[in-house]
CSV table of N, CA and C in Angstrom, one decimal:
chain,number,residue,atom,x,y,z
A,1,GLN,N,102.7,-62.6,-102.8
A,1,GLN,CA,102.3,-61.7,-103.8
A,1,GLN,C,103.2,-60.5,-103.9
A,2,VAL,N,103.1,-59.7,-105.0
A,2,VAL,CA,104.0,-58.6,-105.2
A,2,VAL,C,103.5,-57.4,-104.3
A,3,GLN,N,104.3,-56.8,-103.6
A,3,GLN,CA,104.0,-55.6,-102.8
A,3,GLN,C,105.1,-54.5,-103.0
A,4,LEU,N,104.6,-53.3,-103.3
A,4,LEU,CA,105.5,-52.2,-103.4
A,4,LEU,C,105.1,-51.2,-102.3
A,5,ILE,N,106.1,-50.8,-101.5
A,5,ILE,CA,105.9,-50.0,-100.3
A,5,ILE,C,106.7,-48.7,-100.5
A,6,GLU,N,106.1,-47.6,-100.6
A,6,GLU,CA,106.8,-46.3,-100.7
A,6,GLU,C,107.0,-45.7,-99.3
A,7,SER,N,108.0,-44.9,-99.2
A,7,SER,CA,108.3,-44.2,-97.9
A,7,SER,C,109.1,-43.0,-98.2
A,8,GLY,N,109.1,-42.1,-97.2
A,8,GLY,CA,109.9,-40.9,-97.3
A,8,GLY,C,109.2,-39.6,-97.5
A,9,GLY,N,107.9,-39.7,-97.8
A,9,GLY,CA,107.1,-38.5,-98.0
A,9,GLY,C,106.9,-37.7,-96.7
A,10,GLU,N,107.0,-36.4,-96.8
A,10,GLU,CA,106.9,-35.5,-95.6
A,10,GLU,C,106.3,-34.2,-96.0
A,11,LEU,N,106.0,-33.4,-94.9
A,11,LEU,CA,105.6,-32.0,-95.1
A,11,LEU,C,106.9,-31.2,-95.1
A,12,VAL,N,107.2,-30.5,-96.2
A,12,VAL,CA,108.5,-29.8,-96.3
A,12,VAL,C,108.2,-28.4,-96.8
A,13,GLN,N,109.2,-27.5,-96.8
A,13,GLN,CA,109.1,-26.2,-97.2
A,13,GLN,C,109.6,-26.0,-98.7
A,14,PRO,N,109.1,-25.0,-99.4
A,14,PRO,CA,109.7,-24.8,-100.8
A,14,PRO,C,111.2,-24.7,-100.8
A,15,GLY,N,111.8,-25.4,-101.7
A,15,GLY,CA,113.3,-25.4,-101.8
A,15,GLY,C,113.9,-26.6,-101.1
A,16,ASP,N,113.2,-27.3,-100.3
A,16,ASP,CA,113.7,-28.4,-99.5
A,16,ASP,C,113.9,-29.6,-100.5
A,17,SER,N,114.6,-30.6,-100.0
A,17,SER,CA,114.8,-31.9,-100.7
A,17,SER,C,114.3,-33.1,-99.9
A,18,LEU,N,113.9,-34.1,-100.7
A,18,LEU,CA,113.4,-35.3,-100.1
A,18,LEU,C,113.9,-36.5,-101.0
A,19,ARG,N,114.1,-37.7,-100.4
A,19,ARG,CA,114.3,-38.9,-101.1
A,19,ARG,C,113.3,-39.9,-100.8
A,20,LEU,N,112.5,-40.2,-101.8
A,20,LEU,CA,111.5,-41.3,-101.7
A,20,LEU,C,112.1,-42.6,-102.0
A,21,SER,N,111.6,-43.6,-101.3
A,21,SER,CA,112.1,-45.0,-101.5
A,21,SER,C,110.9,-45.9,-101.8
A,22,CYS,N,111.1,-46.9,-102.6
A,22,CYS,CA,110.1,-47.9,-102.9
A,22,CYS,C,110.8,-49.3,-102.8
A,23,THR,N,110.4,-50.0,-101.8
A,23,THR,CA,110.9,-51.4,-101.6
A,23,THR,C,109.9,-52.4,-102.1
A,24,VAL,N,110.3,-53.3,-102.9
A,24,VAL,CA,109.5,-54.3,-103.5
A,24,VAL,C,109.7,-55.7,-102.8
A,25,SER,N,108.6,-56.4,-102.4
A,25,SER,CA,108.7,-57.7,-101.9
A,25,SER,C,107.9,-58.6,-102.7
A,26,GLY,N,108.2,-59.9,-102.7
A,26,GLY,CA,107.5,-60.9,-103.5
A,26,GLY,C,107.9,-61.1,-104.9
A,27,ARG,N,108.8,-60.2,-105.3
A,27,ARG,CA,109.3,-60.3,-106.7
A,27,ARG,C,110.6,-59.5,-106.9
A,28,ALA,N,111.6,-60.0,-107.4
A,28,ALA,CA,112.8,-59.3,-107.7
A,28,ALA,C,112.6,-58.3,-108.8
A,29,ILE,N,113.2,-57.1,-108.6
A,29,ILE,CA,113.0,-56.0,-109.6
A,29,ILE,C,114.1,-56.1,-110.7
A,30,ASN,N,115.0,-57.0,-110.5
A,30,ASN,CA,116.1,-57.1,-111.5
A,30,ASN,C,115.5,-57.3,-112.9
A,31,GLY,N,115.9,-56.5,-113.9
A,31,GLY,CA,115.4,-56.6,-115.2
A,31,GLY,C,114.1,-56.0,-115.5
A,32,TYR,N,113.4,-55.3,-114.5
A,32,TYR,CA,112.1,-54.7,-114.7
A,32,TYR,C,112.2,-53.2,-114.6
A,33,ALA,N,111.6,-52.5,-115.5
A,33,ALA,CA,111.5,-51.1,-115.5
A,33,ALA,C,110.6,-50.6,-114.3
A,34,MET,N,111.0,-49.6,-113.6
A,34,MET,CA,110.3,-49.0,-112.5
A,34,MET,C,110.0,-47.6,-112.7
A,35,GLY,N,108.9,-47.1,-112.2
A,35,GLY,CA,108.4,-45.8,-112.4
A,35,GLY,C,107.9,-45.1,-111.2
A,36,TRP,N,107.9,-43.8,-111.2
A,36,TRP,CA,107.2,-43.0,-110.2
A,36,TRP,C,106.1,-42.1,-110.9
A,37,PHE,N,105.0,-42.1,-110.2
A,37,PHE,CA,103.9,-41.2,-110.7
A,37,PHE,C,103.4,-40.4,-109.5
A,38,ARG,N,102.6,-39.4,-109.7
A,38,ARG,CA,102.0,-38.6,-108.6
A,38,ARG,C,100.6,-38.2,-109.0
A,39,GLN,N,99.8,-38.0,-107.9
A,39,GLN,CA,98.5,-37.6,-108.1
A,39,GLN,C,98.1,-36.6,-107.0
A,40,ALA,N,97.7,-35.4,-107.4
A,40,ALA,CA,97.2,-34.4,-106.5
A,40,ALA,C,95.7,-34.5,-106.4
A,41,PRO,N,95.1,-34.0,-105.3
A,41,PRO,CA,93.6,-34.1,-105.2
A,41,PRO,C,92.9,-33.4,-106.3
A,42,GLY,N,91.9,-34.2,-106.9
A,42,GLY,CA,91.1,-33.6,-108.0
A,42,GLY,C,91.8,-33.7,-109.4
A,43,LYS,N,93.0,-34.2,-109.4
A,43,LYS,CA,93.8,-34.3,-110.7
A,43,LYS,C,94.0,-35.7,-111.1
A,44,GLU,N,94.3,-36.0,-112.3
A,44,GLU,CA,94.6,-37.3,-112.8
A,44,GLU,C,96.1,-37.7,-112.4
A,45,ARG,N,96.3,-39.0,-112.4
A,45,ARG,CA,97.7,-39.4,-112.1
A,45,ARG,C,98.7,-39.0,-113.2
A,46,GLU,N,99.8,-38.5,-112.8
A,46,GLU,CA,100.8,-37.9,-113.7
A,46,GLU,C,102.1,-38.6,-113.6
A,47,PHE,N,102.7,-38.8,-114.8
A,47,PHE,CA,104.0,-39.5,-114.9
A,47,PHE,C,105.1,-38.5,-114.3
A,48,VAL,N,106.0,-39.1,-113.6
A,48,VAL,CA,107.1,-38.4,-113.0
A,48,VAL,C,108.5,-38.8,-113.5
A,49,ALA,N,108.8,-40.1,-113.4
A,49,ALA,CA,110.1,-40.6,-113.9
A,49,ALA,C,110.0,-42.1,-114.1
A,50,VAL,N,110.9,-42.6,-114.9
A,50,VAL,CA,111.0,-44.1,-115.1
A,50,VAL,C,112.5,-44.4,-115.3
A,51,ILE,N,112.8,-45.6,-114.9
A,51,ILE,CA,114.2,-46.2,-115.0
A,51,ILE,C,114.1,-47.6,-115.6
A,52,GLY,N,114.9,-47.8,-116.6
A,52,GLY,CA,114.9,-49.1,-117.3
A,52,GLY,C,115.5,-50.2,-116.4
A,53,GLY,N,115.2,-51.4,-116.8
A,53,GLY,CA,115.6,-52.6,-116.0
A,53,GLY,C,117.1,-52.8,-115.9
A,54,ASN,N,117.9,-52.2,-116.8
A,54,ASN,CA,119.3,-52.3,-116.8
A,54,ASN,C,120.0,-51.2,-116.0
A,55,ASN,N,119.2,-50.3,-115.4
A,55,ASN,CA,119.7,-49.2,-114.6
A,55,ASN,C,120.5,-48.2,-115.4
A,56,VAL,N,120.4,-48.2,-116.7
A,56,VAL,CA,121.0,-47.2,-117.6
A,56,VAL,C,120.1,-46.1,-118.0
A,57,TYR,N,119.0,-46.5,-118.6
A,57,TYR,CA,118.0,-45.6,-119.2
A,57,TYR,C,117.2,-44.9,-118.1
A,58,THR,N,117.1,-43.6,-118.1
A,58,THR,CA,116.2,-42.9,-117.2
A,58,THR,C,115.5,-41.8,-118.0
A,59,PHE,N,114.3,-41.5,-117.7
A,59,PHE,CA,113.5,-40.4,-118.3
A,59,PHE,C,112.7,-39.7,-117.3
A,60,HIS,N,112.7,-38.4,-117.3
A,60,HIS,CA,111.9,-37.6,-116.3
A,60,HIS,C,111.0,-36.7,-117.0
A,61,ALA,N,109.8,-36.5,-116.4
A,61,ALA,CA,108.9,-35.5,-117.0
A,61,ALA,C,109.5,-34.1,-117.0
A,62,ASP,N,109.0,-33.3,-118.0
A,62,ASP,CA,109.6,-32.0,-118.2
A,62,ASP,C,109.4,-31.1,-116.9
A,63,SER,N,108.4,-31.3,-116.2
A,63,SER,CA,108.1,-30.5,-115.0
A,63,SER,C,109.1,-30.8,-113.9
A,64,VAL,N,109.8,-31.9,-113.9
A,64,VAL,CA,110.7,-32.3,-112.8
A,64,VAL,C,112.1,-32.6,-113.2
A,65,LYS,N,112.4,-32.7,-114.5
A,65,LYS,CA,113.7,-33.2,-115.0
A,65,LYS,C,114.9,-32.5,-114.5
A,66,SER,N,114.8,-31.2,-114.2
A,66,SER,CA,116.0,-30.5,-113.7
A,66,SER,C,116.1,-30.6,-112.2
A,67,ARG,N,115.2,-31.2,-111.5
A,67,ARG,CA,115.2,-31.2,-110.1
A,67,ARG,C,115.1,-32.6,-109.5
A,68,PHE,N,114.5,-33.6,-110.2
A,68,PHE,CA,114.3,-34.9,-109.6
A,68,PHE,C,115.2,-35.9,-110.3
A,69,ALA,N,115.5,-37.0,-109.7
A,69,ALA,CA,116.4,-38.0,-110.2
A,69,ALA,C,115.9,-39.4,-109.7
A,70,ILE,N,115.6,-40.3,-110.6
A,70,ILE,CA,115.2,-41.6,-110.3
A,70,ILE,C,116.5,-42.5,-110.3
A,71,SER,N,116.6,-43.5,-109.4
A,71,SER,CA,117.7,-44.4,-109.3
A,71,SER,C,117.2,-45.7,-108.8
A,72,ARG,N,118.0,-46.8,-108.8
A,72,ARG,CA,117.6,-48.1,-108.3
A,72,ARG,C,118.8,-48.8,-107.7
A,73,ASP,N,118.5,-49.7,-106.8
A,73,ASP,CA,119.5,-50.6,-106.2
A,73,ASP,C,118.9,-52.0,-106.2
A,74,ASN,N,119.2,-52.7,-107.2
A,74,ASN,CA,118.6,-54.0,-107.4
A,74,ASN,C,118.9,-55.0,-106.2
A,75,ALA,N,120.1,-54.8,-105.7
A,75,ALA,CA,120.5,-55.7,-104.6
A,75,ALA,C,119.6,-55.5,-103.4
A,76,LYS,N,119.1,-54.3,-103.2
A,76,LYS,CA,118.2,-54.0,-102.1
A,76,LYS,C,116.7,-54.0,-102.5
A,77,ASN,N,116.5,-54.4,-103.8
A,77,ASN,CA,115.1,-54.4,-104.4
A,77,ASN,C,114.4,-53.1,-104.1
A,78,THR,N,115.1,-52.0,-104.4
A,78,THR,CA,114.6,-50.7,-104.0
A,78,THR,C,114.8,-49.7,-105.2
A,79,VAL,N,113.8,-48.8,-105.4
A,79,VAL,CA,114.0,-47.7,-106.3
A,79,VAL,C,113.8,-46.4,-105.6
A,80,TYR,N,114.5,-45.4,-106.0
A,80,TYR,CA,114.5,-44.1,-105.3
A,80,TYR,C,114.0,-43.0,-106.2
A,81,LEU,N,113.6,-41.9,-105.6
A,81,LEU,CA,113.3,-40.7,-106.3
A,81,LEU,C,113.9,-39.6,-105.4
A,82,GLN,N,115.0,-39.0,-105.9
A,82,GLN,CA,115.6,-37.9,-105.2
A,82,GLN,C,114.9,-36.6,-105.7
A,83,MET,N,114.4,-35.8,-104.8
A,83,MET,CA,113.6,-34.6,-105.2
A,83,MET,C,114.3,-33.4,-104.6
A,84,ASN,N,114.8,-32.5,-105.4
A,84,ASN,CA,115.4,-31.3,-104.9
A,84,ASN,C,114.6,-30.1,-105.4
A,85,SER,N,114.9,-29.0,-104.7
A,85,SER,CA,114.2,-27.7,-105.0
A,85,SER,C,112.7,-27.9,-105.2
A,86,LEU,N,112.1,-28.5,-104.2
A,86,LEU,CA,110.7,-28.8,-104.2
A,86,LEU,C,109.8,-27.5,-104.2
A,87,LYS,N,108.8,-27.6,-105.0
A,87,LYS,CA,107.8,-26.5,-105.2
A,87,LYS,C,106.5,-26.9,-104.7
A,88,PRO,N,105.6,-25.9,-104.3
A,88,PRO,CA,104.3,-26.2,-103.9
A,88,PRO,C,103.5,-27.1,-104.9
A,89,GLU,N,103.7,-26.9,-106.2
A,89,GLU,CA,103.0,-27.7,-107.2
A,89,GLU,C,103.5,-29.1,-107.2
A,90,ASP,N,104.6,-29.5,-106.5
A,90,ASP,CA,105.0,-30.9,-106.4
A,90,ASP,C,104.1,-31.6,-105.4
A,91,THR,N,103.3,-30.9,-104.6
A,91,THR,CA,102.5,-31.6,-103.6
A,91,THR,C,101.6,-32.6,-104.3
A,92,ALA,N,101.7,-33.8,-103.8
A,92,ALA,CA,100.9,-34.9,-104.4
A,92,ALA,C,101.1,-36.2,-103.6
A,93,LEU,N,100.3,-37.2,-103.9
A,93,LEU,CA,100.6,-38.6,-103.4
A,93,LEU,C,101.5,-39.2,-104.5
A,94,TYR,N,102.6,-39.7,-104.1
A,94,TYR,CA,103.6,-40.2,-105.0
A,94,TYR,C,103.6,-41.8,-105.0
A,95,TYR,N,103.4,-42.4,-106.2
A,95,TYR,CA,103.3,-43.8,-106.3
A,95,TYR,C,104.5,-44.4,-107.0
A,96,CYS,N,104.9,-45.5,-106.5
A,96,CYS,CA,105.9,-46.4,-107.2
A,96,CYS,C,105.1,-47.4,-108.0
A,97,ALA,N,105.7,-47.8,-109.2
A,97,ALA,CA,105.1,-48.8,-110.0
A,97,ALA,C,106.1,-49.6,-110.7
A,98,SER,N,105.7,-50.8,-111.1
A,98,SER,CA,106.6,-51.7,-111.8
A,98,SER,C,106.0,-52.2,-113.1
A,99,ARG,N,106.8,-52.3,-114.1
A,99,ARG,CA,106.4,-53.0,-115.3
A,99,ARG,C,106.8,-54.5,-115.2
A,100,THR,N,106.4,-55.3,-116.1
A,100,THR,CA,106.7,-56.7,-116.1
A,100,THR,C,107.9,-57.0,-117.1
A,101,HIS,N,108.5,-56.0,-117.6
A,101,HIS,CA,109.7,-56.2,-118.5
A,101,HIS,C,110.6,-55.0,-118.3
A,102,GLY,N,111.7,-54.9,-119.0
A,102,GLY,CA,112.7,-53.9,-118.7
A,102,GLY,C,112.6,-52.6,-119.5
A,103,GLU,N,111.7,-52.6,-120.5
A,103,GLU,CA,111.6,-51.4,-121.3
A,103,GLU,C,110.8,-50.3,-120.5
A,104,PRO,N,111.3,-49.0,-120.6
A,104,PRO,CA,110.6,-47.9,-119.9
A,104,PRO,C,109.3,-47.6,-120.6
A,105,GLY,N,108.4,-46.9,-119.8
A,105,GLY,CA,107.1,-46.4,-120.2
A,105,GLY,C,106.8,-45.2,-119.4
A,106,THR,N,105.8,-44.5,-119.9
A,106,THR,CA,105.4,-43.2,-119.2
A,106,THR,C,103.9,-43.2,-118.9
A,107,SER,N,103.1,-44.2,-119.4
A,107,SER,CA,101.7,-44.3,-119.2
A,107,SER,C,101.4,-45.1,-118.0
A,108,PRO,N,100.5,-44.7,-117.1
A,108,PRO,CA,100.1,-45.6,-116.0
A,108,PRO,C,99.6,-46.9,-116.4
A,109,SER,N,99.0,-47.0,-117.5
A,109,SER,CA,98.5,-48.3,-118.0
A,109,SER,C,99.6,-49.3,-118.4
A,110,ALA,N,100.8,-48.8,-118.5
A,110,ALA,CA,101.9,-49.7,-118.9
A,110,ALA,C,102.5,-50.4,-117.7
A,111,PHE,N,102.1,-50.0,-116.5
A,111,PHE,CA,102.7,-50.5,-115.2
A,111,PHE,C,101.7,-51.5,-114.5
A,112,ALA,N,102.2,-52.7,-114.2
A,112,ALA,CA,101.3,-53.7,-113.7
A,112,ALA,C,101.2,-53.7,-112.2
A,113,TYR,N,102.2,-53.3,-111.4
A,113,TYR,CA,102.1,-53.3,-110.0
A,113,TYR,C,102.3,-51.9,-109.4
A,114,TRP,N,101.5,-51.6,-108.4
A,114,TRP,CA,101.5,-50.3,-107.8
A,114,TRP,C,101.6,-50.3,-106.2
A,115,GLY,N,102.3,-49.3,-105.7
A,115,GLY,CA,102.2,-49.2,-104.2
A,115,GLY,C,101.1,-48.3,-103.8
A,116,GLN,N,100.9,-48.1,-102.5
A,116,GLN,CA,99.8,-47.4,-102.0
A,116,GLN,C,100.1,-45.9,-102.0
A,117,GLY,N,101.3,-45.4,-102.2
A,117,GLY,CA,101.6,-44.0,-102.2
A,117,GLY,C,102.2,-43.5,-100.9
A,118,THR,N,103.0,-42.4,-101.1
A,118,THR,CA,103.5,-41.7,-99.9
A,118,THR,C,103.3,-40.2,-100.2
A,119,GLN,N,102.8,-39.5,-99.2
A,119,GLN,CA,102.4,-38.1,-99.4
A,119,GLN,C,103.5,-37.2,-99.3
A,120,VAL,N,103.7,-36.3,-100.3
A,120,VAL,CA,104.6,-35.2,-100.2
A,120,VAL,C,103.8,-33.9,-100.3
A,121,THR,N,104.1,-33.1,-99.3
A,121,THR,CA,103.4,-31.8,-99.2
A,121,THR,C,104.4,-30.7,-99.1
A,122,VAL,N,104.4,-29.8,-100.0
A,122,VAL,CA,105.4,-28.7,-100.0
A,122,VAL,C,104.6,-27.4,-99.7
A,123,SER,N,104.9,-26.8,-98.6
A,123,SER,CA,104.1,-25.6,-98.2
A,123,SER,C,105.0,-24.8,-97.1
A,124,SER,N,104.8,-23.5,-97.2
A,124,SER,CA,105.4,-22.7,-96.2
A,124,SER,C,104.7,-22.7,-94.9
């Protein structure tokens, strides 16, 4: 079966950087769009970034576009989220998700497969 496993989340201070990883097993990610979402306690799941199946198209939410960057390595079946200049409001459980085709999307309902999440906490 398809499994997505996120890693890299930590407790960090404001201004720090992190790189999250999402490794997929059971299904090659070649040709499939991949996304990152986040959810803070008591809040709804929020779109963060998406990358198209051809590794060319990327789109980031306005709240993170100047600081975060999504990328992928199809040979490693892995997608990354580089996060710089982290802010306390970035604190959330970060989820990796996969579509079943290569076109990007920003709605959680557009993604078929999800990981369990990795916690990012930004605090002094």
